[in-house]
mmCIF file of C-alpha atoms in Angstrom:
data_model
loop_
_atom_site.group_PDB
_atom_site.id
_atom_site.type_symbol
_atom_site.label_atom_id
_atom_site.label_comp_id
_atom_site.label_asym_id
_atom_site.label_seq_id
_atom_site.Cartn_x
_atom_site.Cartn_y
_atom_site.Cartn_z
ATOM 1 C CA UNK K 1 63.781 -39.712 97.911
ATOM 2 C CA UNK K 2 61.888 -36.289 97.995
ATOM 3 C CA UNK K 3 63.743 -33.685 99.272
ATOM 4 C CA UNK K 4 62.362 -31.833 102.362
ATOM 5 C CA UNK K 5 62.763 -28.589 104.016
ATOM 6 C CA UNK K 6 64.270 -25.868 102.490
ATOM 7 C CA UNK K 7 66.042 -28.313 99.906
ATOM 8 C CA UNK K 8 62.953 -28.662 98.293
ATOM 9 C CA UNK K 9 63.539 -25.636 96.846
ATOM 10 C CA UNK K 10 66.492 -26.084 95.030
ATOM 11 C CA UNK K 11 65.243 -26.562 91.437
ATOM 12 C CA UNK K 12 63.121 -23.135 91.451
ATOM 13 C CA UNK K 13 66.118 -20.890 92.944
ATOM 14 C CA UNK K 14 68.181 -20.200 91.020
ATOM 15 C CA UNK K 15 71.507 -19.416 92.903
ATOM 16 C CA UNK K 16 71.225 -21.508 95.527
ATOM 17 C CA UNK K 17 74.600 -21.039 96.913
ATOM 18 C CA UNK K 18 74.058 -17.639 97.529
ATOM 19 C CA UNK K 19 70.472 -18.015 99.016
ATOM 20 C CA UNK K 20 71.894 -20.925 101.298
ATOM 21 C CA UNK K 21 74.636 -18.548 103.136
ATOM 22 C CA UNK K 22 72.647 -15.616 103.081
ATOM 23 C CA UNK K 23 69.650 -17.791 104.786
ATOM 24 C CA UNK K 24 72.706 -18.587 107.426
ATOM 25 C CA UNK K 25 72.963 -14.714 108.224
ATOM 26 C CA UNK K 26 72.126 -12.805 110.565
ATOM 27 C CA UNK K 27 69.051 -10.627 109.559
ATOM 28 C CA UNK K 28 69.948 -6.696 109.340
ATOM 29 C CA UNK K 29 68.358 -4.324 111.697
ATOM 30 C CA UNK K 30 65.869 -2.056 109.627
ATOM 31 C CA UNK K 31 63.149 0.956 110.344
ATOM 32 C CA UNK K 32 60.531 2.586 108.702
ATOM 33 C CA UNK K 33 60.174 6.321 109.060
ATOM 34 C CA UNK K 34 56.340 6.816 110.464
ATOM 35 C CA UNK K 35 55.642 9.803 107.543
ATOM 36 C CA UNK K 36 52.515 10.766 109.764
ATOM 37 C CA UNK K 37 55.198 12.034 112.606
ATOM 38 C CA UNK K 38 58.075 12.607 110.597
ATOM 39 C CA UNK K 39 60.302 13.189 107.723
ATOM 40 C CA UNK K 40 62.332 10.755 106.638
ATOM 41 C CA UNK K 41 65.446 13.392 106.309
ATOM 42 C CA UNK K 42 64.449 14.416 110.232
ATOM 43 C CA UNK K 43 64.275 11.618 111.697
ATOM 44 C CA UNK K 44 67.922 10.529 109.568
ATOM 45 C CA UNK K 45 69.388 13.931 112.106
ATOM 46 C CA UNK K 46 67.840 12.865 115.141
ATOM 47 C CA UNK K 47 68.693 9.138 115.333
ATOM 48 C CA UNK K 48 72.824 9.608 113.793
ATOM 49 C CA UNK K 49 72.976 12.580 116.867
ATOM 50 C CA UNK K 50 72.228 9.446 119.181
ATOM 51 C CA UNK K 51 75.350 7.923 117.143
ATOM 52 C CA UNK K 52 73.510 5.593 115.134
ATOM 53 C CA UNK K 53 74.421 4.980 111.645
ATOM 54 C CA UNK K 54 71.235 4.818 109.574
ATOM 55 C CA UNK K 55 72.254 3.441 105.487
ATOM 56 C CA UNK K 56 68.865 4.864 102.914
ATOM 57 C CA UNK K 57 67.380 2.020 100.910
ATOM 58 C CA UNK K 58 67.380 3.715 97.563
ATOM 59 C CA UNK K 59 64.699 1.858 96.361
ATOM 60 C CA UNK K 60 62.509 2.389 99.253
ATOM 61 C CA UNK K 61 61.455 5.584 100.568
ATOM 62 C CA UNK K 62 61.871 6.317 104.172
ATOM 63 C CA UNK K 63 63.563 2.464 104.925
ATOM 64 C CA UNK K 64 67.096 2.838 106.331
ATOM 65 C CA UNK K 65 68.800 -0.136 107.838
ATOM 66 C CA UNK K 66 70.641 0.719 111.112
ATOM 67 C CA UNK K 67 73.851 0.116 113.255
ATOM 68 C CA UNK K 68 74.520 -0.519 115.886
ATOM 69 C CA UNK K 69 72.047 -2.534 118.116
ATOM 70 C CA UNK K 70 69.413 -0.963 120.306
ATOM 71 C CA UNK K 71 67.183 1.260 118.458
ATOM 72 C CA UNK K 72 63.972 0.500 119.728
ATOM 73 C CA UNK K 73 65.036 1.991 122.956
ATOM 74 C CA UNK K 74 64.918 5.195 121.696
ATOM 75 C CA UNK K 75 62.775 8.125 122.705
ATOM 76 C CA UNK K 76 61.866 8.260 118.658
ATOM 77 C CA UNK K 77 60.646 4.843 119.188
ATOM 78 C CA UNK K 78 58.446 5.338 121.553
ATOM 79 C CA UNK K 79 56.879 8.349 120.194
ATOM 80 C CA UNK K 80 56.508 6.599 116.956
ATOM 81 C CA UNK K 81 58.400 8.207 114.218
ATOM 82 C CA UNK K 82 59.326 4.736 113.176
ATOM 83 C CA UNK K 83 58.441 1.258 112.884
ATOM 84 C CA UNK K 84 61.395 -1.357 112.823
ATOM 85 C CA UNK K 85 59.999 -3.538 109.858
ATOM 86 C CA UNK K 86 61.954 -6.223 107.427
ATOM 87 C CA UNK K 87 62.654 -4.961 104.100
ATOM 88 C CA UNK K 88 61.238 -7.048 102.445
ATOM 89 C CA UNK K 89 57.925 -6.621 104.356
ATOM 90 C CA UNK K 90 57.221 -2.954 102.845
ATOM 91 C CA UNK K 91 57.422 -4.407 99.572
ATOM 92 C CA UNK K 92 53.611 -5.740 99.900
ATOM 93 C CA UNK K 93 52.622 -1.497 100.580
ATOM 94 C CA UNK K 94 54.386 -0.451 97.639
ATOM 95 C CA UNK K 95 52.212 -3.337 95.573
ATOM 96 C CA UNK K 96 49.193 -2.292 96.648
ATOM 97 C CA UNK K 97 49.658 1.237 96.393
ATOM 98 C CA UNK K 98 46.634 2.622 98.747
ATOM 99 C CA UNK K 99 45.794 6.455 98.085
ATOM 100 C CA UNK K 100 44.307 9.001 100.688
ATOM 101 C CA UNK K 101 40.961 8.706 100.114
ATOM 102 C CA UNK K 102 40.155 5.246 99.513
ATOM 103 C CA UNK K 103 38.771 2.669 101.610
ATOM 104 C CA UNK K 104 41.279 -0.304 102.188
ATOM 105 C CA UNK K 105 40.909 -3.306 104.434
ATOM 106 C CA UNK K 106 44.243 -4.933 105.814
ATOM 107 C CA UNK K 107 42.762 -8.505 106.398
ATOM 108 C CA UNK K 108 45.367 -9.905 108.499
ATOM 109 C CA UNK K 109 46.631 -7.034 110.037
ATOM 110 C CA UNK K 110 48.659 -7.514 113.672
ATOM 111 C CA UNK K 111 51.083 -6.174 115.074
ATOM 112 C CA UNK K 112 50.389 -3.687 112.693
ATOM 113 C CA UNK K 113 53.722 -2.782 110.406
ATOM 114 C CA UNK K 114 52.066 -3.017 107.589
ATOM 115 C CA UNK K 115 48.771 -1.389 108.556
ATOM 116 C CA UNK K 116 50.307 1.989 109.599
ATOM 117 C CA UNK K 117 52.756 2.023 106.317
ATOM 118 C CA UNK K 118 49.196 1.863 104.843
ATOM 119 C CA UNK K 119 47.624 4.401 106.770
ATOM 120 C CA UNK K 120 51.178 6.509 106.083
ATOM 121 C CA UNK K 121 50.206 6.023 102.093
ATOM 122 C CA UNK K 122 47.069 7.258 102.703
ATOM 123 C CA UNK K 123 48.073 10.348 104.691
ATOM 124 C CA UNK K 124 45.773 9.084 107.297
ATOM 125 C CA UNK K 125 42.854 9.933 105.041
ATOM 126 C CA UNK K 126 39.945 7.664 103.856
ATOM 127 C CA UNK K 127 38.762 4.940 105.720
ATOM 128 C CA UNK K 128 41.463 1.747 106.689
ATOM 129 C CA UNK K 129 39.777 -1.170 108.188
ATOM 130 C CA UNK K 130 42.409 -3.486 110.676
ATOM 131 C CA UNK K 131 41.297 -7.081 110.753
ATOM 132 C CA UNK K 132 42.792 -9.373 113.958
ATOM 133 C CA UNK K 133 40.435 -11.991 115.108
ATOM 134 C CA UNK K 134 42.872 -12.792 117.872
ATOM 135 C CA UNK K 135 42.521 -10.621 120.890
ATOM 136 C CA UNK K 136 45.833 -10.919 121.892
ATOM 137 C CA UNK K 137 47.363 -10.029 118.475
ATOM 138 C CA UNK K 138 44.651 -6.751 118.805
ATOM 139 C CA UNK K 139 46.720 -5.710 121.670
ATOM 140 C CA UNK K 140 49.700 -5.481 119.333
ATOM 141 C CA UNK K 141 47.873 -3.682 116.524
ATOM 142 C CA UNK K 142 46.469 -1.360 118.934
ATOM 143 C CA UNK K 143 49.550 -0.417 120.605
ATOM 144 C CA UNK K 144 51.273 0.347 117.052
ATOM 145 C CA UNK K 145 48.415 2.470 115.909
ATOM 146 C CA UNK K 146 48.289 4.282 118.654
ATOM 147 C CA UNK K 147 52.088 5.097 118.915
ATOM 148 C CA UNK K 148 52.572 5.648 115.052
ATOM 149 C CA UNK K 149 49.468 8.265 114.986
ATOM 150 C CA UNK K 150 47.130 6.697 112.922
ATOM 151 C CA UNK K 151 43.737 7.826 113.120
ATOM 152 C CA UNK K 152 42.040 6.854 110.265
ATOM 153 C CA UNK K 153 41.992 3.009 111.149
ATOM 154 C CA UNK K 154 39.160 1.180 112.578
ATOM 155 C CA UNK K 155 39.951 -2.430 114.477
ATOM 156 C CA UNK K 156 37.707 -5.147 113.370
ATOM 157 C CA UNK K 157 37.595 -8.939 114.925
ATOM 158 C CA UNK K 158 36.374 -11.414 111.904
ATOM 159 C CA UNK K 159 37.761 -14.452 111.133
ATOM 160 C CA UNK K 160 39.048 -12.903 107.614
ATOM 161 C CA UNK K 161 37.617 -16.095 105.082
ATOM 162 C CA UNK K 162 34.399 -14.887 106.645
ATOM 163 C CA UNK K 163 34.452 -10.967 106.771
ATOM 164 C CA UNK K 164 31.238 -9.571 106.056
ATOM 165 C CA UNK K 165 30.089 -9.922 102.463
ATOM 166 C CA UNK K 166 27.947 -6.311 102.904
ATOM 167 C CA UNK K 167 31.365 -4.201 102.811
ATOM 168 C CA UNK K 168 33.050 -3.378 99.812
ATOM 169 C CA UNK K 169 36.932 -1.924 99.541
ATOM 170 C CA UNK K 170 39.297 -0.125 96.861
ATOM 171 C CA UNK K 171 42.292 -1.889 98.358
ATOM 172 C CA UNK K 172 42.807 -5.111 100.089
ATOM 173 C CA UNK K 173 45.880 -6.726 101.922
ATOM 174 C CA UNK K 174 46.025 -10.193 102.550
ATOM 175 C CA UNK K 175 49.365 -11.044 103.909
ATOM 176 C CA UNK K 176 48.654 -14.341 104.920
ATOM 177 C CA UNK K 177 49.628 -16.521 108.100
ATOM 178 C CA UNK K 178 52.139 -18.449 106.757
ATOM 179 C CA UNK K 179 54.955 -21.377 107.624
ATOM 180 C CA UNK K 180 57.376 -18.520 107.491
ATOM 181 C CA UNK K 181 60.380 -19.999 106.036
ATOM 182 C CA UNK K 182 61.392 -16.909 104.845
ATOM 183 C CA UNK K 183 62.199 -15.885 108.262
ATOM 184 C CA UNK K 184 64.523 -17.757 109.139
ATOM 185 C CA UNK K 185 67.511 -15.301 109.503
ATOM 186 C CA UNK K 186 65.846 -13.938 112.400
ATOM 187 C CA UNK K 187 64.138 -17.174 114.046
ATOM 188 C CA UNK K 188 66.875 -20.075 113.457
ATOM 189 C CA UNK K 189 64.235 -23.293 114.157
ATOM 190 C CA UNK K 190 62.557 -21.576 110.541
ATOM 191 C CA UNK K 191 66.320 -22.585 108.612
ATOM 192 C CA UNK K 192 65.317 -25.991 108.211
ATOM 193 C CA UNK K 193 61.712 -25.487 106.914
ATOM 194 C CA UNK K 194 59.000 -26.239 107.558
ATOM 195 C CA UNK K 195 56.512 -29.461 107.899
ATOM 196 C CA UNK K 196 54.500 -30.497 104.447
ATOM 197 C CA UNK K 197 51.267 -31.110 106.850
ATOM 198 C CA UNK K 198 52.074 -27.370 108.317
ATOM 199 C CA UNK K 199 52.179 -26.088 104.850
ATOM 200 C CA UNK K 200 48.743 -28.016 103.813
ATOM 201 C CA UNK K 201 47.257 -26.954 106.673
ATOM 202 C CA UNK K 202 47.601 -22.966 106.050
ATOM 203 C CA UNK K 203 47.258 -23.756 102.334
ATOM 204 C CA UNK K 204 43.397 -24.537 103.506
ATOM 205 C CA UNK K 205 43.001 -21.024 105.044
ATOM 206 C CA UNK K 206 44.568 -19.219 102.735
ATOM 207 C CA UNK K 207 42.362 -20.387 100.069
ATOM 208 C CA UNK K 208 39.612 -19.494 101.748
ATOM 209 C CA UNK K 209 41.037 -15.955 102.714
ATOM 210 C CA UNK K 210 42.115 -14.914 98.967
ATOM 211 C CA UNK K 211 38.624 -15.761 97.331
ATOM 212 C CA UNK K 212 36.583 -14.004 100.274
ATOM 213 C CA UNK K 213 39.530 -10.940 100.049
ATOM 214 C CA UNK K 214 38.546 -10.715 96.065
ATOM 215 C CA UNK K 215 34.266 -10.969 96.674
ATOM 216 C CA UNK K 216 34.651 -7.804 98.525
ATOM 217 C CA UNK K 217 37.056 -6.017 96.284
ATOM 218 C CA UNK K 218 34.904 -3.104 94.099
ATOM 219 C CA UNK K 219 35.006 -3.326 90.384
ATOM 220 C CA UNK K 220 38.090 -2.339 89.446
ATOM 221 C CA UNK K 221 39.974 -2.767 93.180
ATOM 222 C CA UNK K 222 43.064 -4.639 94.315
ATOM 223 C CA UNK K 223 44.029 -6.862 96.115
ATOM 224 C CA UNK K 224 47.456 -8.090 97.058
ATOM 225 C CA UNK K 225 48.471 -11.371 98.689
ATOM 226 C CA UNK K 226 51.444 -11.859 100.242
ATOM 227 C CA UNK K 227 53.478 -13.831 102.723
ATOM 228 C CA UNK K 228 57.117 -14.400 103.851
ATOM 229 C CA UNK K 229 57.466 -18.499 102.844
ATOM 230 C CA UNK K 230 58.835 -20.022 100.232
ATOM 231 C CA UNK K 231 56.559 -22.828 99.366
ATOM 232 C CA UNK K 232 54.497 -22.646 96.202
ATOM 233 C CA UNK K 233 51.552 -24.666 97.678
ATOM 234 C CA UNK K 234 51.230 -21.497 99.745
ATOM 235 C CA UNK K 235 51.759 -18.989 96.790
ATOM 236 C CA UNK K 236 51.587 -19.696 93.072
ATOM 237 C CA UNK K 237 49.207 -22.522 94.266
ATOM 238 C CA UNK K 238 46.830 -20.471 96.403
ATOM 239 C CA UNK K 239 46.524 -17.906 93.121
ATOM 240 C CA UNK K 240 46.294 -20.470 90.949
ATOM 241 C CA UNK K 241 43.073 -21.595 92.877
ATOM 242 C CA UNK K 242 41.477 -18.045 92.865
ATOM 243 C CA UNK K 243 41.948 -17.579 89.172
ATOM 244 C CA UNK K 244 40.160 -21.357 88.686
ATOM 245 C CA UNK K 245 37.006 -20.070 90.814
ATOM 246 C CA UNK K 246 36.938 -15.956 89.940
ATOM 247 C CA UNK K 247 37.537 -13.872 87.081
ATOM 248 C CA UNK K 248 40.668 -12.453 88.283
ATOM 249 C CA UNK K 249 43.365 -10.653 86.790
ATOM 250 C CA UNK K 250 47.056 -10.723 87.887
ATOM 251 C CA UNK K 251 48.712 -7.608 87.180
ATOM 252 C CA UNK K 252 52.575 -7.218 86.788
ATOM 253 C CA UNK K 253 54.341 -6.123 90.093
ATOM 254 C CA UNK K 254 56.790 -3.073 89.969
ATOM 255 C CA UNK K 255 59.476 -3.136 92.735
ATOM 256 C CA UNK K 256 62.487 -1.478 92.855
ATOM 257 C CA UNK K 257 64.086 -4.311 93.876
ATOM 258 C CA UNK K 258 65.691 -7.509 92.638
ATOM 259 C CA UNK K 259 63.177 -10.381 92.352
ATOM 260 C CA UNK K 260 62.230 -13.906 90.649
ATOM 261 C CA UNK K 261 59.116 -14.504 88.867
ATOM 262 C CA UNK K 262 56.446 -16.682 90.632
ATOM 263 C CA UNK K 263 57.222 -20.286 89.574
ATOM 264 C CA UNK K 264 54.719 -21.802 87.043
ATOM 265 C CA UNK K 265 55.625 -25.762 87.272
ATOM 266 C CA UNK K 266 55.874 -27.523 90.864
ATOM 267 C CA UNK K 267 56.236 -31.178 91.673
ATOM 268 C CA UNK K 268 54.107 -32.284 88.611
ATOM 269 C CA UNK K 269 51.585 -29.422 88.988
ATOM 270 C CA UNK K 270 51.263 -26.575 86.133
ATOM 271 C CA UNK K 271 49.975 -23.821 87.172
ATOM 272 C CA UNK K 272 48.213 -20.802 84.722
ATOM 273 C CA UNK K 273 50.892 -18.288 83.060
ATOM 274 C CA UNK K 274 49.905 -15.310 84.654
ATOM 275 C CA UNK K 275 51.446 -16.431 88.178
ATOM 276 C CA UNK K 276 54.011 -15.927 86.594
ATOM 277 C CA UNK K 277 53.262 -12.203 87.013
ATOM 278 C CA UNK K 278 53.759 -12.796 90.791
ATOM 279 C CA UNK K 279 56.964 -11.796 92.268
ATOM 280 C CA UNK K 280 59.716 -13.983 94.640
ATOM 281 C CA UNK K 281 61.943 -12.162 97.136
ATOM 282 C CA UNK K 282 64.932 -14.415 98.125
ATOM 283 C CA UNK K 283 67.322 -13.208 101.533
ATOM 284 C CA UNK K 284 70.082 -12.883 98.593
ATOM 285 C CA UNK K 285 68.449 -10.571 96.839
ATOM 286 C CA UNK K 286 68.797 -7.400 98.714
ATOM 287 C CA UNK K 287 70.174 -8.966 102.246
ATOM 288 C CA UNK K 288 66.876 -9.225 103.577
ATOM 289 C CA UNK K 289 64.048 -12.035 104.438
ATOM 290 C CA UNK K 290 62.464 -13.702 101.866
ATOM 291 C CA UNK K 291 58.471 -13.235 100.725
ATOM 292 C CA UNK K 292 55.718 -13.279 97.935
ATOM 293 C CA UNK K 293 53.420 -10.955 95.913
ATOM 294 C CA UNK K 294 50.936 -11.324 94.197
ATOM 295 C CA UNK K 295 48.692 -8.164 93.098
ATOM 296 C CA UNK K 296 45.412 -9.056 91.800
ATOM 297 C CA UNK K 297 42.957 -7.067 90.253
ATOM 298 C CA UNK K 298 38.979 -7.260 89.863
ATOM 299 C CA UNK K 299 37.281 -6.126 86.157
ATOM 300 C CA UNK K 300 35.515 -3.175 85.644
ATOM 301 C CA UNK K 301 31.692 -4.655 85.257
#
């Protein structure tokens, strides 16, 4: 019998042990200093005089994870010198490594965590484009740009597998809507898994969103895909597919952090070396959710 949820993934991870009882914890509590508001040594003072006890990230500038409970109910929250964010979910950022200057589309982009880490990158200058075609999900993004400073963002509405073919960006961020199975430390129905005909289902879109995200990439741009599931028909497969209708390039993916290498074999399926290139975050791997990147890059013409 074929295994289902998350037990299909035993035979591509690789301590499975450990990922099964970390996947059983609860998720630590982490922030994001907002750089446009503050510094991360600042707002380190301000929050431990409220008596919180905020532990650096070494290998991620300006992420602390924080003790106790209650943190977003802070005046610092509200005036948006931070942005309570997943570790693993500033990882994406760090791939795609916007500059001030540049013009960047986030394609997916509510609530908006990783649009204002963008917008932080870029020092708020150059031009960031915010795609939400769901008005309620705008609300979100919105509020968060708004609170976090940013002002070089503009809000757009497309569906993103049809975003207009007359723009062009340096940067783009696709972090995809996923099945999510690598959050389930925070939302317990997600420990199981999710359904094969969920998975297939977003599979569909985010084949459609990776190809359009690459046509409007500039010679010589990025893009990074990324999402927080485990399943390779939504990863290494949805690459895969790209690099069978484009002339893409996957580059190698530097993050300070431990990681497995995108899988290359599933379920009677090879797929092309260079996914290999992609990266895997597990929960056991630094005690946070789990997630994939893969950073892509268009030739020079």
């Amino acid at each position: 019998m074929t295994a289902t949820g998350l037990a299909r993934y035993r035979g591509i991870i690789s301590d499975w042990d450990k990922f099964s009882t970390t996947c059983a914890q609860p998720l630590p509590t982490t922030i994001r200093s907002n750089t446009l508001r503050v510094s991360a040594h600042e707002l380190q003072l301000r929050l431990t005089e409220h008596g919180f006890i905020l532990t650096p990230y070494p290998e991620i500038p300006a992420l602390f994870r924080v003790t106790p409970a209650g943190i977003g109910k802070t005046i610092e929250h509200w005036l948006g010198l931070f942005y309570v964010q997943e570790a693993t979910q500033a990882l994406p950022v760090i791939a795609l490594s916007p500059q001030p200057g540049e013009t960047v589309l986030d394609m997916c982009a509510a609530p908006g965590g990783k649009t204002t880490q963008i917008a932080a990158a870029m020092d708020n200058r150059g031009l960031l484009m915010a795609n939400e075609p769901n008005g309620r999900r705008q609300q979100a993004l919105l509020s968060n740009i708004n609170r976090l400073g940013v002002i070089n963002a503009v809000i757009t509405a497309y569906h993103g597998e049809s975003f207009p073919m007359r723009m062009s960006f340096d940067r783009v961020l696709i972090d995809a809507p996923c099945s999510a199975e690598g959050t389930g430390r925070k939302t317990p129905a997600l420990r199981t898994g999710a359904t094969l005909a969920t998975i297939r289902r977003l599979a569909g879109i985010q084949r459609r969103l990776i190809v359009r995200g690459y046509d409007i990439l500039r010679p010589g741009g990025v893009l990074v895909y990324s999402t927080c599931t485990f399943a390779p028909e939504e990863n290494e497969a949805i690459v895969a597919a790209l690099l069978a209708v484009r002339d893409a390039h996957v580059d190698e993916i530097d993050v300070p952090v431990p990681h497995a290498a995108g899988v290359t074999h599933w379920q009677g399926t090879d797929f092309p070396a260079a996914v290999a290139r992609c990266i895997r975050i597990y929960p056991h791997h630094f005690d946070s959710g789990g997630g994939f990147i893969a950073r892509i890059r268009k030739p020079e013409r």
